[in-house]
Short mmCIF file of C-alpha atoms in Angstrom, two decimals:
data_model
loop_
_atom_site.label_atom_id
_atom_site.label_comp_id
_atom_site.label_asym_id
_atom_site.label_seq_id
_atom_site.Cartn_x
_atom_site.Cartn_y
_atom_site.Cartn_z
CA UNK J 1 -53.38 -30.14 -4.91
CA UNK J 2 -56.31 -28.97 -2.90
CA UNK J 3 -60.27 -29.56 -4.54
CA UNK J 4 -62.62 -27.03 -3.80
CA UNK J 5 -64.69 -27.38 -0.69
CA UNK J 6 -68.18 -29.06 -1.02
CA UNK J 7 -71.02 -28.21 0.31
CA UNK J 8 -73.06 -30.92 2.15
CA UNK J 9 -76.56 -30.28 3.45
CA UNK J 10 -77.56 -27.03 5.03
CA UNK J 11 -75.67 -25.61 7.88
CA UNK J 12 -78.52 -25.85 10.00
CA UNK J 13 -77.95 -29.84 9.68
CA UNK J 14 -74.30 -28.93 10.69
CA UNK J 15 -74.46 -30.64 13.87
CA UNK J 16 -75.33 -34.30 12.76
CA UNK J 17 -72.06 -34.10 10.70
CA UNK J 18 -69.70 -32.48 8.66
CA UNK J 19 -70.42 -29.25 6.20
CA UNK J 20 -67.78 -29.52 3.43
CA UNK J 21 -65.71 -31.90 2.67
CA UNK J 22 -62.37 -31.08 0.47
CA UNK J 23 -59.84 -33.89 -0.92
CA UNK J 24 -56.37 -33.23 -0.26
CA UNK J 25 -53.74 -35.17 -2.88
CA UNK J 26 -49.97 -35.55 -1.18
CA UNK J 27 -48.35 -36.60 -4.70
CA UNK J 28 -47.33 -40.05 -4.94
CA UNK J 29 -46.77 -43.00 -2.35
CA UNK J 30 -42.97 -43.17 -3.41
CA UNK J 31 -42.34 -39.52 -3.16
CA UNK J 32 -43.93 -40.10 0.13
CA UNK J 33 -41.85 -42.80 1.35
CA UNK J 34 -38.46 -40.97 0.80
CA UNK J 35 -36.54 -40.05 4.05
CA UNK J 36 -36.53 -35.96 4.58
CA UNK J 37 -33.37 -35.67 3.08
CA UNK J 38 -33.85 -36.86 -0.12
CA UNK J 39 -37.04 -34.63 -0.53
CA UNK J 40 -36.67 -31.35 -2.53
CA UNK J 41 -39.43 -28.56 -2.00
CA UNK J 42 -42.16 -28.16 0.88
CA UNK J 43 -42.75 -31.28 2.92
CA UNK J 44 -46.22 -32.80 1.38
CA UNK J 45 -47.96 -33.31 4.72
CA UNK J 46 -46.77 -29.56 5.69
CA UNK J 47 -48.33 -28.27 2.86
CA UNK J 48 -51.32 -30.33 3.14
CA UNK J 49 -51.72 -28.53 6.81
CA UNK J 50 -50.82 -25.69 5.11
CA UNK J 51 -53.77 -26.07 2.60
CA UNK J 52 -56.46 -27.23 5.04
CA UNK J 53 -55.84 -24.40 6.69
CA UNK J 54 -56.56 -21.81 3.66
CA UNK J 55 -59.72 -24.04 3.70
CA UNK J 56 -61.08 -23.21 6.96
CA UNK J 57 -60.25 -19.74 6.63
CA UNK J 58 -62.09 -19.26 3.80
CA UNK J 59 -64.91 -21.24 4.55
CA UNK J 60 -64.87 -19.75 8.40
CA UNK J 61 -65.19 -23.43 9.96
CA UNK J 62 -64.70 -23.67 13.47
CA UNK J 63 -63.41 -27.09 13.25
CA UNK J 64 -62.11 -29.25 11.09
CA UNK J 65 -60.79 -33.08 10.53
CA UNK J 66 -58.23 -34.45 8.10
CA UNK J 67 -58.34 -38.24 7.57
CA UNK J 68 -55.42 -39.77 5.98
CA UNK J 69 -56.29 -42.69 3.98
CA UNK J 70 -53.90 -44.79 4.31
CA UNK J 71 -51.30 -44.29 7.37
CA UNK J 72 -47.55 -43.62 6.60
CA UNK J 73 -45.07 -47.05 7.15
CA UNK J 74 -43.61 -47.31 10.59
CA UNK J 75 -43.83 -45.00 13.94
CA UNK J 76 -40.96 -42.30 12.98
CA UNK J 77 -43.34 -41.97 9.48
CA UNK J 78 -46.45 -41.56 11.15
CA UNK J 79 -44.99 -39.10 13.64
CA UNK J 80 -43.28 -36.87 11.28
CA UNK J 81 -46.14 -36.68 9.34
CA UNK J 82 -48.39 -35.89 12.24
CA UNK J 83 -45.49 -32.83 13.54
CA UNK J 84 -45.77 -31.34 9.39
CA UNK J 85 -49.24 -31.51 9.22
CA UNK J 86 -49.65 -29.45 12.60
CA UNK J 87 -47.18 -27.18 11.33
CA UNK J 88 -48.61 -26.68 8.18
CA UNK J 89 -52.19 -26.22 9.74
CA UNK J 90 -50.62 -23.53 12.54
CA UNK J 91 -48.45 -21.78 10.10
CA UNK J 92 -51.65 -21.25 7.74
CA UNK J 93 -53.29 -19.65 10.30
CA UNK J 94 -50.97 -17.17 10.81
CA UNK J 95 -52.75 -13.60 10.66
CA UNK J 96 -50.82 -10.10 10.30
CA UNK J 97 -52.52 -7.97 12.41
CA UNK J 98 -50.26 -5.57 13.87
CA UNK J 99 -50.99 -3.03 11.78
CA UNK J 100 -54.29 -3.66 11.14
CA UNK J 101 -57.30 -1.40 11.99
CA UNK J 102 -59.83 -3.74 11.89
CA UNK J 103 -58.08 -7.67 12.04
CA UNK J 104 -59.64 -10.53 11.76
CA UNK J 105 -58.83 -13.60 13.87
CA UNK J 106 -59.37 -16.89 12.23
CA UNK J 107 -62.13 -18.73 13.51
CA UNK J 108 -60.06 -22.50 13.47
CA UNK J 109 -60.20 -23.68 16.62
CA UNK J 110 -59.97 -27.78 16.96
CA UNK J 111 -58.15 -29.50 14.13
CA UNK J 112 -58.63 -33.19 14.46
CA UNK J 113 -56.00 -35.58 12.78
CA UNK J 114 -57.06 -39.02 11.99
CA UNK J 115 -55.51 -42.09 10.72
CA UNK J 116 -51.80 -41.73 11.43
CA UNK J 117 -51.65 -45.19 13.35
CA UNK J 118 -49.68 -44.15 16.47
CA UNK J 119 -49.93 -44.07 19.72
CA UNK J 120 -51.39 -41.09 21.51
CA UNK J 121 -48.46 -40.77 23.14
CA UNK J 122 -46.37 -40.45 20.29
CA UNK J 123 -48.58 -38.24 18.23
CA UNK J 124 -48.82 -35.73 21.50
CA UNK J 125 -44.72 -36.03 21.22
CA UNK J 126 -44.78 -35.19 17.40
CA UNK J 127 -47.64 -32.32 17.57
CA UNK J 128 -45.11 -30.47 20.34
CA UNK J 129 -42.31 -30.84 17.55
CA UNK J 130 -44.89 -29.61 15.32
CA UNK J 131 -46.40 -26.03 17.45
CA UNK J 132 -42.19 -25.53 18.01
CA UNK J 133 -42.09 -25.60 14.03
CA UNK J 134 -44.62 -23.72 13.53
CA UNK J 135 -43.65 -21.32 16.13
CA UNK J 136 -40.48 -20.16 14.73
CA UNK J 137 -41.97 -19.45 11.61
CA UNK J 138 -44.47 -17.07 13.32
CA UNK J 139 -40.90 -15.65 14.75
CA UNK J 140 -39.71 -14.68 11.12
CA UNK J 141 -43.08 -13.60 9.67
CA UNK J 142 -43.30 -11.30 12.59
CA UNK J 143 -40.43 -9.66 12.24
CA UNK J 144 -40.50 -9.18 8.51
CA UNK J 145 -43.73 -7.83 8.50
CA UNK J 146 -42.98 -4.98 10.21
CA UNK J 147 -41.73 -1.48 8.69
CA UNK J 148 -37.99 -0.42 9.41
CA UNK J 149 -39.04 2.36 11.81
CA UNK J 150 -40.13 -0.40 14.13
CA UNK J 151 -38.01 -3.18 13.01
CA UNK J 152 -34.79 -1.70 13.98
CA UNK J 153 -31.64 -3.61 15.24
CA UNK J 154 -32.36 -3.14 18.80
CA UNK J 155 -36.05 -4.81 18.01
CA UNK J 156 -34.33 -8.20 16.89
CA UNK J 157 -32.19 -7.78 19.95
CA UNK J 158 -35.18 -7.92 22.04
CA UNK J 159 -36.63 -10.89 19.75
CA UNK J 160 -33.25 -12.51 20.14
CA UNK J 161 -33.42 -11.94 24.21
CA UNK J 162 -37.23 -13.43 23.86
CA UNK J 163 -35.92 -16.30 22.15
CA UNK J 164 -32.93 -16.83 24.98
CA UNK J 165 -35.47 -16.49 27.66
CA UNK J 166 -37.20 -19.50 26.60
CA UNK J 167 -34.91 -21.88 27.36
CA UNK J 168 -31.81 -20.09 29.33
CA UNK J 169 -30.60 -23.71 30.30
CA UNK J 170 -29.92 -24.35 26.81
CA UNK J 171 -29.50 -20.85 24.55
CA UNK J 172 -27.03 -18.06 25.83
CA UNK J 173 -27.12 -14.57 24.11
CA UNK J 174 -24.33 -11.92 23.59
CA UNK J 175 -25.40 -8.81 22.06
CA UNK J 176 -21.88 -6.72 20.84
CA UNK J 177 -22.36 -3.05 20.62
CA UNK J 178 -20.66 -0.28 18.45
CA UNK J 179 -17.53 -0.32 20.77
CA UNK J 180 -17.39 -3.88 21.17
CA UNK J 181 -17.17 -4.56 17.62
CA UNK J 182 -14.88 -1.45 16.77
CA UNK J 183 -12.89 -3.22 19.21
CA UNK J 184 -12.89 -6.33 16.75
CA UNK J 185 -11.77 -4.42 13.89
CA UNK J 186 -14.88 -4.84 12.65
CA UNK J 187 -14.64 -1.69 10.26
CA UNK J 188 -17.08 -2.55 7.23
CA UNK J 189 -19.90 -3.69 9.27
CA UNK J 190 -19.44 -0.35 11.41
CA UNK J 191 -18.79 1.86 8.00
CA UNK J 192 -21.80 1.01 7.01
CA UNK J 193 -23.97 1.60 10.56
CA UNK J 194 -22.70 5.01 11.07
CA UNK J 195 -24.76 6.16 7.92
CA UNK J 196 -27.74 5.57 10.45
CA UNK J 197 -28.69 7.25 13.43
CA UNK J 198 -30.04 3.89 14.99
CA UNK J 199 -26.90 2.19 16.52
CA UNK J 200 -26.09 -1.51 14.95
CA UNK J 201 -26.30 -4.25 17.58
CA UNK J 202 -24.19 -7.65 16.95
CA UNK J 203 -26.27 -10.68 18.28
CA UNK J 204 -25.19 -14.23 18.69
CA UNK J 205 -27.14 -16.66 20.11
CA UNK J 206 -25.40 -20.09 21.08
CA UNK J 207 -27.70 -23.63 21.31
CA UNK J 208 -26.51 -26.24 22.79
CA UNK J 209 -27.31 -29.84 23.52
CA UNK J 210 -27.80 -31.71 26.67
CA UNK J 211 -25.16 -34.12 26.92
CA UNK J 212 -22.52 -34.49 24.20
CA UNK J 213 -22.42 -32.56 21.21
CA UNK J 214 -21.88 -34.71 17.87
CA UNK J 215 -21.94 -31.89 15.44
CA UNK J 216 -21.89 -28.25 15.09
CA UNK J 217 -24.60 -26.65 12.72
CA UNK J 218 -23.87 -22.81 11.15
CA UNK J 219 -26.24 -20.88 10.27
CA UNK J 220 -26.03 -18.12 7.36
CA UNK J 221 -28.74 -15.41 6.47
CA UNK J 222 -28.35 -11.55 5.23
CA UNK J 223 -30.15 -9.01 6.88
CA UNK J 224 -30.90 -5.43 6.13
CA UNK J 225 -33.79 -3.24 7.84
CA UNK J 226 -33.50 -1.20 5.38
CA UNK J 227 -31.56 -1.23 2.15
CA UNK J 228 -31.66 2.39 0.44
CA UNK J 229 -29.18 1.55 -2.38
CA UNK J 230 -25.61 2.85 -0.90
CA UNK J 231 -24.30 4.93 -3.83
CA UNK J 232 -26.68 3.41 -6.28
CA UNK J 233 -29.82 5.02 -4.41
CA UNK J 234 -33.42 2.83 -5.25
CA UNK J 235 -35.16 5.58 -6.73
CA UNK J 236 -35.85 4.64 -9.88
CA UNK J 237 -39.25 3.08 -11.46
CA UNK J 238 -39.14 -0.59 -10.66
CA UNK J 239 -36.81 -0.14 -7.49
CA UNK J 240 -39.23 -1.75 -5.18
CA UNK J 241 -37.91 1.10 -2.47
CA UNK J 242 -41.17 0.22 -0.72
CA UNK J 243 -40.26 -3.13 0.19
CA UNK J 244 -36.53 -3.10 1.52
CA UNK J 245 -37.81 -3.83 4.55
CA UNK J 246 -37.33 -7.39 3.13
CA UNK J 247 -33.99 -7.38 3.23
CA UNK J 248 -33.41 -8.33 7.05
CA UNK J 249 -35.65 -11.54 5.84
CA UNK J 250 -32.38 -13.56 6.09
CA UNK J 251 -31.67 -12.07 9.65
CA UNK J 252 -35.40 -12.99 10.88
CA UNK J 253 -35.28 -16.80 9.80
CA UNK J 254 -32.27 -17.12 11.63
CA UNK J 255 -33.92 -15.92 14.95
CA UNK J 256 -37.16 -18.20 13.57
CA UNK J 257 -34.40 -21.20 13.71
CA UNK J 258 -33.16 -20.38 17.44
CA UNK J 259 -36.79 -19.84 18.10
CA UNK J 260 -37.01 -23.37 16.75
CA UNK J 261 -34.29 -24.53 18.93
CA UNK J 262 -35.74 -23.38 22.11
CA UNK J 263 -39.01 -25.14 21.57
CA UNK J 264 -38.07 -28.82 20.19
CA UNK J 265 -34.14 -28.70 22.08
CA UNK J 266 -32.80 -31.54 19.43
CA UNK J 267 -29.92 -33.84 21.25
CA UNK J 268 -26.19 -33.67 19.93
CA UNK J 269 -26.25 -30.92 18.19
CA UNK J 270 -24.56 -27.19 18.44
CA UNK J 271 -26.18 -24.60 16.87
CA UNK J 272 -24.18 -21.01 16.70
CA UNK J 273 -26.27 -18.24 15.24
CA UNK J 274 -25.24 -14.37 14.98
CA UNK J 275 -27.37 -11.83 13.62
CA UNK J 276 -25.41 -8.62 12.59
CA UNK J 277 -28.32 -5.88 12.51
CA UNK J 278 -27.87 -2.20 11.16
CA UNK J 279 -30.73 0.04 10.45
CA UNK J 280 -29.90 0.76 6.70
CA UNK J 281 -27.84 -2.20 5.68
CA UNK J 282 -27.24 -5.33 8.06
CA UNK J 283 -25.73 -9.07 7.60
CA UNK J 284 -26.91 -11.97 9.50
CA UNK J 285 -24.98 -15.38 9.86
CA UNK J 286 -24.17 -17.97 12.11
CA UNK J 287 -21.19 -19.78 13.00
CA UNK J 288 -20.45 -23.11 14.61
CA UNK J 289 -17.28 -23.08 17.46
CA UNK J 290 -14.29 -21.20 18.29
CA UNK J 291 -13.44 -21.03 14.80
CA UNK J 292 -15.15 -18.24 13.76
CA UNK J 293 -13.92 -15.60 11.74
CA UNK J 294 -14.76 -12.28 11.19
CA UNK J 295 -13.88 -10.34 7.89
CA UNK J 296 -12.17 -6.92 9.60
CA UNK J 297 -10.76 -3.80 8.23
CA UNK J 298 -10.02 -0.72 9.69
#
């Protein structure tokens, strides 16, 4: 929960200290305490950087401080705290502009984060973690914004070689074309591209770890860049025709995961993601090993 921002002085007295001043409430200490994978829901810390954030923007500070006030328990605490709360604070200032006459940058430019208890080395380790967060979901939002005439399969092919040029050493990208996945028997996913003139483009995008691998992570999202309906055609009041260019949302947070990948590069893990893009109807998933298999039919 977020309080409305107070006012303090005048903002000619700006400079002799802060002009608002907001309280922030992260739910309780034992919620708090529980290791990420217990938690269910939005990390509190993210969403308090999240929150802070919506603040500044609609106050149009410059600057801004959050003060925690008591420090988490123990360095891994304080650091994962300190990588949400950057990601929550990047990720709310994320502006769609692209299609925009007249955008508006946000005016947040210094975000100071106090009482976390580490070292300065640690926290510059953890705020890293937190910008490569952040950065894949500017990836997804990016994508998904955009309307299928630009967001076509060939687009998240080029996002997908973006994402591979970040870190060659550790991503490698194969993008499969019409023959290459005819020659798969991979007749459903094709049935469904020829009803488009834009041709479908296959892309998987392999992570992996320096040194040894102890576990291989899949990846599964849908994709569409634009569902029409098939045979049941969204024409109808209520269809939400307008928005289908949602559909590929499942497609786009898989590239924001690689994007993700190639930022933080976590140790001893695999990651095998494969984004099946069609302009009309796609699929998006992601597969771990050799042991893939593909659904085929002639």
């Amino acid at each position: 929960n977020v309080s409305r921002a107070l006012r303090l002085g005048k903002p000619a007295a700006a400079a002799a200290g802060p002009r608002y001043v907001a309280l922030l409430g992260l739910g309780t200490a034992d919620a708090l305490a529980k290791p990420a994978e217990q938690r269910y829901g939005a990390n509190p810390y993210q969403a308090a950087g999240a929150a802070l954030a919506k603040l500044a923007k609609a106050e149009r500070v410059s600057s801004a401080g959050l003060a925690l006030l008591s420090a988490p328990q123990g360095a891994g605490a304080q650091q994962e705290a300190a990588a949400r709360l950057a990601a929550g604070a990047l990720a709310g200032c994320y502006e769609s502009s692209r299609f925009k006459s007249k955008a508006k940058a946000p005016k947040l430019a210094a975000l100071h984060l106090m009482g976390l208890g580490s070292s300065q080395q640690q926290l510059d380790a953890a705020l890293r973690t937190g910008a490569g967060l952040a950065s894949g979901s500017f990836m997804t939002r990016y994508l998904v914004e955009a309307p299928p005439n630009v967001c076509t399969p060939m687009h998240l092919a080029e996002a997908a070689a973006h994402i591979a040029a970040l870190a060659p050493e550790r991503l490698s990208l194969q993008v499969l074309d019409a023959a290459a996945c005819a020659d798969l028997g991979m007749g459903c996913y094709l049935g469904v591209a020829e009803a488009s003139l834009q041709p479908p483009a296959f892309i998987h995008l392999t992570y992996k770890p320096q040194g040894q691998t102890k576990k291989k992570v899949a990846i599964v999202g849908k994709g569409l860049t634009f569902d029409s309906g098939g045979y049941n055609l969204k024409a109808g009041p209520g269809s939400m025709i307008e928005l289908m260019k949602f559909d590929m949302g499942g497609a786009a947070a898989t590239l924001g995961a690689a994007r993700i990948l190639a930022t933080t590069q976590p140790e001893g893990v695999e990651v095998c993601a494969t984004a099946c893009t069609i302009y009309g109807a796609a699929f998006c998933c992601a597969c771990a090993g050799a042991g893939c298999d593909v659904f085929r039919m002639q």
